[in-house]
């Protein structure tokens, strides 16, 4: 009797363990099945980095083994944030006709904002038909297969400035941008990002070279938010813009603001110490920290560490690098 009871108890125990194991496995599968796509995408990226797009793989490096635990934790927090998909919405609410010398053209006002939440930092840019046409031609060269079914509003011999044609093109260009943005390789391409940011950046750097730091700063601060959202998978891509903001604040004698944006730039270069902006930025941050009475020893240590690993070479100052950007 005792033996039978023992066998029966053991059998029930095994059955219970089996139920728990099966239940756990089923729950895990259900949980994985119901995960948001952004999270699943993030897992795939970590498990299969070689399958990510070429831009991400070429621009994002592995964490440096010399990083501290705190720096590594911050790095992976940033990586996790990069996995969250940002969706942008394009609107073309209005246009204006420009007459300059002997030319006449229509400027389309494009509003770019983030979906899913109230976006107080919407970006507003203007582009003309020829800008869209150039973008289309450039994308066809690089993405002929992806662009196969993408239509583009053709020029007309007459009536380009009639209200009817302008309204038709407003809707067509809105759909055109929405379609381009829906294709991953195109929305992450330099040509698409340049279309949305380059004219403003060129103007800002032109002002910077001319010593118009207030105007340059105003434009840079307007474009940095859009540039950051467009290059979310490549944190180092906005370092030149952040450094230009540092230069403007520094020359306008706003050291605290310069240091703030310098810290943002450095955080994006933690695993990119070979980046051309890394050493000039460290030099500038050391002088700013000294001026503000902040700890500069850790920055000095990073600079000395870099110097011991690299051969002595001619290093430009941060301002020298900034004025060389977007030189035609």
Short mmCIF file of C-alpha atoms in Angstrom, two decimals:
data_model
loop_
_atom_site.label_atom_id
_atom_site.label_comp_id
_atom_site.label_asym_id
_atom_site.label_seq_id
_atom_site.Cartn_x
_atom_site.Cartn_y
_atom_site.Cartn_z
CA UNK A 1 0.00 0.00 0.00
CA UNK A 2 2.77 2.43 0.93
CA UNK A 3 4.64 1.55 -2.22
CA UNK A 4 1.56 2.10 -4.38
CA UNK A 5 0.91 5.42 -2.65
CA UNK A 6 4.50 6.39 -3.22
CA UNK A 7 4.29 5.47 -6.93
CA UNK A 8 0.99 7.32 -7.28
CA UNK A 9 2.43 10.44 -5.58
CA UNK A 10 5.51 10.35 -7.77
CA UNK A 11 3.37 9.99 -10.89
CA UNK A 12 1.24 13.00 -9.90
CA UNK A 13 4.36 15.04 -9.21
CA UNK A 14 5.79 14.23 -12.66
CA UNK A 15 2.47 15.08 -14.29
CA UNK A 16 2.33 18.41 -12.45
CA UNK A 17 5.88 19.29 -13.49
CA UNK A 18 4.98 18.39 -17.08
CA UNK A 19 1.93 20.67 -16.95
CA UNK A 20 3.96 23.58 -15.57
CA UNK A 21 6.66 23.14 -18.21
CA UNK A 22 4.12 22.96 -21.02
CA UNK A 23 2.24 25.96 -19.66
CA UNK A 24 5.43 28.01 -19.38
CA UNK A 25 6.45 27.15 -22.92
CA UNK A 26 3.00 28.01 -24.27
CA UNK A 27 2.91 31.30 -22.35
CA UNK A 28 6.32 32.27 -23.65
CA UNK A 29 5.30 31.51 -27.23
CA UNK A 30 2.10 33.52 -26.82
CA UNK A 31 4.07 36.37 -25.30
CA UNK A 32 6.57 36.34 -28.14
CA UNK A 33 3.76 36.12 -30.68
CA UNK A 34 2.05 39.15 -29.18
CA UNK A 35 5.18 41.28 -28.88
CA UNK A 36 5.08 44.64 -30.67
CA UNK A 37 6.80 44.54 -34.04
CA UNK A 38 9.33 47.15 -32.93
CA UNK A 39 10.51 44.89 -30.10
CA UNK A 40 10.72 41.85 -32.39
CA UNK A 41 12.67 43.93 -34.87
CA UNK A 42 15.02 44.91 -32.06
CA UNK A 43 15.60 41.25 -31.13
CA UNK A 44 16.28 40.29 -34.73
CA UNK A 45 18.78 43.11 -34.98
CA UNK A 46 20.69 41.92 -31.92
CA UNK A 47 20.59 38.24 -32.90
CA UNK A 48 21.25 38.76 -36.61
CA UNK A 49 23.21 42.00 -36.95
CA UNK A 50 24.50 40.93 -40.36
CA UNK A 51 20.95 41.12 -41.71
CA UNK A 52 20.51 44.76 -40.80
CA UNK A 53 20.79 47.32 -43.56
CA UNK A 54 24.23 48.31 -44.79
CA UNK A 55 24.08 51.83 -43.42
CA UNK A 56 23.51 50.70 -39.86
CA UNK A 57 26.17 48.01 -39.99
CA UNK A 58 28.77 50.36 -41.40
CA UNK A 59 28.04 53.20 -39.00
CA UNK A 60 27.52 51.39 -35.68
CA UNK A 61 30.49 49.71 -34.02
CA UNK A 62 30.67 47.17 -31.22
CA UNK A 63 31.06 48.54 -27.69
CA UNK A 64 34.70 49.20 -26.83
CA UNK A 65 35.99 46.72 -24.26
CA UNK A 66 37.66 49.56 -22.36
CA UNK A 67 34.31 51.20 -21.59
CA UNK A 68 33.25 51.29 -17.95
CA UNK A 69 30.19 49.40 -16.72
CA UNK A 70 28.24 52.65 -16.47
CA UNK A 71 29.19 53.62 -20.02
CA UNK A 72 28.23 50.18 -21.32
CA UNK A 73 24.83 50.38 -19.59
CA UNK A 74 24.20 53.80 -21.11
CA UNK A 75 25.33 52.53 -24.52
CA UNK A 76 22.87 49.63 -24.49
CA UNK A 77 20.07 51.90 -23.24
CA UNK A 78 20.70 54.09 -26.27
CA UNK A 79 20.79 51.03 -28.54
CA UNK A 80 17.44 49.89 -27.15
CA UNK A 81 15.96 53.32 -27.84
CA UNK A 82 17.22 53.13 -31.41
CA UNK A 83 15.13 49.99 -31.93
CA UNK A 84 11.91 51.88 -31.31
CA UNK A 85 10.56 52.81 -34.69
CA UNK A 86 9.92 56.48 -35.32
CA UNK A 87 7.27 57.24 -37.92
CA UNK A 88 7.10 60.59 -39.64
CA UNK A 89 4.14 62.21 -41.33
CA UNK A 90 4.46 64.58 -44.28
CA UNK A 91 1.97 67.36 -44.97
CA UNK A 92 2.01 70.05 -47.68
CA UNK A 93 -0.55 72.60 -46.49
CA UNK A 94 0.39 75.57 -48.68
CA UNK A 95 2.51 76.94 -51.50
CA UNK A 96 3.85 80.29 -52.67
CA UNK A 97 4.90 81.56 -56.07
CA UNK A 98 8.39 83.07 -56.21
CA UNK A 99 9.55 85.46 -58.93
CA UNK A 100 13.30 85.98 -58.88
CA UNK A 101 15.00 87.91 -61.68
CA UNK A 102 13.73 86.20 -64.82
CA UNK A 103 12.66 82.95 -63.14
CA UNK A 104 9.34 82.01 -61.63
CA UNK A 105 8.61 78.89 -59.61
CA UNK A 106 6.38 77.40 -56.90
CA UNK A 107 7.69 76.68 -53.40
CA UNK A 108 5.91 73.85 -51.56
CA UNK A 109 5.74 74.16 -47.78
CA UNK A 110 6.40 70.73 -46.20
CA UNK A 111 5.56 70.05 -42.57
CA UNK A 112 7.21 66.96 -41.07
CA UNK A 113 6.01 65.69 -37.72
CA UNK A 114 6.18 62.54 -35.66
CA UNK A 115 3.09 60.35 -35.48
CA UNK A 116 1.71 58.60 -32.41
CA UNK A 117 2.02 61.56 -30.04
CA UNK A 118 1.78 65.33 -29.94
CA UNK A 119 4.87 66.62 -31.71
CA UNK A 120 5.77 70.12 -30.56
CA UNK A 121 9.01 70.04 -32.56
CA UNK A 122 7.56 69.73 -36.04
CA UNK A 123 9.91 70.68 -38.87
CA UNK A 124 8.96 73.07 -41.65
CA UNK A 125 10.90 73.23 -44.91
CA UNK A 126 10.27 74.49 -48.44
CA UNK A 127 11.15 72.77 -51.70
CA UNK A 128 10.45 73.54 -55.35
CA UNK A 129 9.52 71.19 -58.19
CA UNK A 130 13.12 70.96 -59.42
CA UNK A 131 14.24 69.80 -55.94
CA UNK A 132 11.73 66.93 -56.04
CA UNK A 133 12.75 66.15 -59.62
CA UNK A 134 16.45 65.97 -58.66
CA UNK A 135 15.64 63.69 -55.72
CA UNK A 136 13.66 61.37 -57.98
CA UNK A 137 16.46 61.19 -60.52
CA UNK A 138 19.07 60.47 -57.84
CA UNK A 139 16.97 57.76 -56.23
CA UNK A 140 16.36 56.08 -59.59
CA UNK A 141 20.13 55.76 -60.02
CA UNK A 142 20.61 53.98 -56.69
CA UNK A 143 17.26 52.26 -56.09
CA UNK A 144 15.96 51.43 -59.56
CA UNK A 145 14.18 48.26 -58.37
CA UNK A 146 12.51 49.88 -55.35
CA UNK A 147 11.48 52.91 -57.44
CA UNK A 148 9.99 50.77 -60.21
CA UNK A 149 6.36 51.51 -59.31
CA UNK A 150 6.85 55.02 -57.90
CA UNK A 151 5.22 57.65 -60.08
CA UNK A 152 6.36 61.25 -60.29
CA UNK A 153 4.24 64.23 -61.41
CA UNK A 154 5.47 65.29 -64.83
CA UNK A 155 6.05 68.82 -65.98
CA UNK A 156 3.46 70.47 -68.17
CA UNK A 157 4.17 72.91 -70.98
CA UNK A 158 1.55 75.35 -69.77
CA UNK A 159 -0.55 75.93 -66.68
CA UNK A 160 2.16 75.21 -64.11
CA UNK A 161 1.03 78.14 -62.00
CA UNK A 162 -2.72 77.53 -62.10
CA UNK A 163 -4.42 76.73 -58.82
CA UNK A 164 -5.62 73.39 -60.20
CA UNK A 165 -2.13 72.15 -61.17
CA UNK A 166 -0.56 73.42 -57.93
CA UNK A 167 -3.18 71.63 -55.80
CA UNK A 168 -2.71 68.42 -57.78
CA UNK A 169 1.03 68.56 -57.20
CA UNK A 170 0.58 69.26 -53.49
CA UNK A 171 -1.30 65.99 -53.12
CA UNK A 172 1.08 64.14 -55.45
CA UNK A 173 4.22 65.28 -53.59
CA UNK A 174 2.63 64.42 -50.24
CA UNK A 175 1.91 60.86 -51.43
CA UNK A 176 5.35 60.69 -53.02
CA UNK A 177 7.17 61.50 -49.76
CA UNK A 178 4.94 59.15 -47.79
CA UNK A 179 5.71 56.31 -50.21
CA UNK A 180 9.46 56.96 -50.18
CA UNK A 181 9.51 57.04 -46.39
CA UNK A 182 7.67 53.71 -46.22
CA UNK A 183 10.67 51.99 -47.89
CA UNK A 184 13.41 51.35 -45.32
CA UNK A 185 16.45 51.53 -47.59
CA UNK A 186 15.25 54.74 -49.19
CA UNK A 187 14.28 56.57 -46.00
CA UNK A 188 17.71 55.75 -44.53
CA UNK A 189 19.60 56.71 -47.67
CA UNK A 190 21.82 59.78 -47.72
CA UNK A 191 20.05 61.11 -50.81
CA UNK A 192 16.63 61.15 -49.14
CA UNK A 193 17.98 62.63 -45.90
CA UNK A 194 19.93 65.27 -47.85
CA UNK A 195 16.77 66.30 -49.69
CA UNK A 196 15.08 67.06 -46.36
CA UNK A 197 18.01 68.68 -44.53
CA UNK A 198 20.89 69.73 -46.80
CA UNK A 199 19.61 73.15 -48.04
CA UNK A 200 19.05 74.33 -44.47
CA UNK A 201 22.39 72.94 -43.30
CA UNK A 202 24.19 74.60 -46.21
CA UNK A 203 22.62 77.92 -45.27
CA UNK A 204 23.55 77.45 -41.60
CA UNK A 205 27.19 76.59 -42.33
CA UNK A 206 27.38 79.53 -44.74
CA UNK A 207 26.27 81.83 -41.91
CA UNK A 208 28.79 80.17 -39.58
CA UNK A 209 31.66 80.78 -42.03
CA UNK A 210 30.54 84.40 -42.33
CA UNK A 211 30.58 84.90 -38.57
CA UNK A 212 26.78 85.14 -38.35
CA UNK A 213 26.64 82.80 -35.37
CA UNK A 214 23.18 83.82 -34.13
CA UNK A 215 21.56 83.14 -37.52
CA UNK A 216 23.54 79.92 -37.97
CA UNK A 217 22.51 78.71 -34.52
CA UNK A 218 18.86 79.49 -35.20
CA UNK A 219 18.85 77.33 -38.34
CA UNK A 220 20.89 74.50 -36.79
CA UNK A 221 18.55 74.23 -33.82
CA UNK A 222 15.58 74.01 -36.19
CA UNK A 223 17.08 71.24 -38.32
CA UNK A 224 18.77 69.12 -35.62
CA UNK A 225 15.53 67.51 -34.41
CA UNK A 226 14.53 66.38 -37.90
CA UNK A 227 18.06 65.26 -38.72
CA UNK A 228 18.17 63.19 -35.53
CA UNK A 229 14.87 61.44 -36.27
CA UNK A 230 15.88 60.71 -39.85
CA UNK A 231 19.24 59.20 -38.82
CA UNK A 232 18.01 57.35 -35.74
CA UNK A 233 19.84 54.13 -36.63
CA UNK A 234 23.13 56.01 -36.98
CA UNK A 235 23.79 58.10 -33.82
CA UNK A 236 27.12 59.49 -35.06
CA UNK A 237 25.52 61.00 -38.18
CA UNK A 238 24.42 64.17 -36.38
CA UNK A 239 27.76 64.78 -34.62
CA UNK A 240 28.88 67.45 -37.15
CA UNK A 241 25.66 69.40 -36.58
CA UNK A 242 25.94 69.12 -32.79
CA UNK A 243 29.55 70.30 -32.99
CA UNK A 244 28.55 73.25 -35.18
CA UNK A 245 26.04 74.20 -32.46
CA UNK A 246 28.86 73.95 -29.90
CA UNK A 247 31.01 76.29 -32.02
CA UNK A 248 28.18 78.84 -32.35
CA UNK A 249 27.40 78.84 -28.61
CA UNK A 250 31.10 79.12 -27.78
CA UNK A 251 31.66 82.10 -30.09
CA UNK A 252 28.48 83.71 -28.73
CA UNK A 253 30.00 83.31 -25.25
CA UNK A 254 27.43 80.77 -24.03
CA UNK A 255 29.84 78.19 -22.54
CA UNK A 256 27.15 76.34 -20.56
CA UNK A 257 25.03 75.73 -23.67
CA UNK A 258 28.14 74.83 -25.66
CA UNK A 259 29.09 72.25 -23.03
CA UNK A 260 25.56 70.80 -23.01
CA UNK A 261 25.58 70.13 -26.75
CA UNK A 262 29.18 68.94 -26.56
CA UNK A 263 28.10 66.27 -24.08
CA UNK A 264 25.39 65.14 -26.50
CA UNK A 265 27.95 64.85 -29.27
CA UNK A 266 30.42 62.93 -27.08
CA UNK A 267 27.70 60.47 -26.02
CA UNK A 268 27.26 59.57 -29.69
CA UNK A 269 30.98 59.00 -30.13
CA UNK A 270 31.53 56.60 -27.21
CA UNK A 271 32.25 53.74 -29.57
CA UNK A 272 33.53 55.91 -32.41
CA UNK A 273 36.84 57.23 -31.04
CA UNK A 274 38.32 57.17 -34.55
CA UNK A 275 35.72 59.70 -35.73
CA UNK A 276 37.32 62.86 -37.15
CA UNK A 277 35.38 65.03 -34.68
CA UNK A 278 36.34 63.03 -31.56
CA UNK A 279 39.66 64.69 -30.63
CA UNK A 280 38.73 68.27 -31.60
CA UNK A 281 35.54 67.84 -29.55
CA UNK A 282 37.48 66.51 -26.55
CA UNK A 283 39.86 69.48 -26.75
CA UNK A 284 36.96 71.92 -26.82
CA UNK A 285 35.14 70.16 -23.99
CA UNK A 286 38.26 70.29 -21.79
CA UNK A 287 38.56 74.06 -22.23
CA UNK A 288 34.81 74.54 -21.65
CA UNK A 289 34.87 72.37 -18.52
CA UNK A 290 37.82 74.36 -17.17
CA UNK A 291 36.00 77.64 -17.89
CA UNK A 292 32.82 76.41 -16.18
CA UNK A 293 34.62 74.94 -13.17
CA UNK A 294 33.61 71.39 -14.08
CA UNK A 295 35.65 68.23 -13.78
CA UNK A 296 37.86 67.98 -16.86
CA UNK A 297 40.24 65.25 -15.65
CA UNK A 298 38.17 62.40 -17.12
CA UNK A 299 38.11 64.19 -20.47
CA UNK A 300 41.86 64.80 -20.24
CA UNK A 301 42.42 61.10 -19.53
CA UNK A 302 40.47 60.12 -22.65
CA UNK A 303 42.52 62.55 -24.71
CA UNK A 304 45.83 61.19 -23.35
CA UNK A 305 44.64 57.61 -23.88
CA UNK A 306 43.86 58.38 -27.51
CA UNK A 307 47.25 60.03 -28.03
CA UNK A 308 49.09 56.96 -26.74
CA UNK A 309 47.29 54.76 -29.28
CA UNK A 310 47.60 56.98 -32.33
CA UNK A 311 50.53 58.39 -34.25
CA UNK A 312 50.86 62.17 -33.87
CA UNK A 313 48.98 63.78 -36.74
CA UNK A 314 47.71 67.23 -37.65
CA UNK A 315 44.38 67.64 -35.88
CA UNK A 316 42.02 70.44 -36.84
CA UNK A 317 40.23 72.47 -34.20
CA UNK A 318 36.49 72.01 -33.82
CA UNK A 319 35.82 75.33 -35.51
CA UNK A 320 38.19 74.53 -38.39
CA UNK A 321 36.28 71.30 -39.00
CA UNK A 322 32.90 73.04 -38.80
CA UNK A 323 33.72 75.72 -41.37
CA UNK A 324 34.78 73.01 -43.82
CA UNK A 325 31.36 71.31 -43.82
CA UNK A 326 29.12 71.79 -46.83
CA UNK A 327 31.71 73.74 -48.80
CA UNK A 328 30.65 73.55 -52.42
#
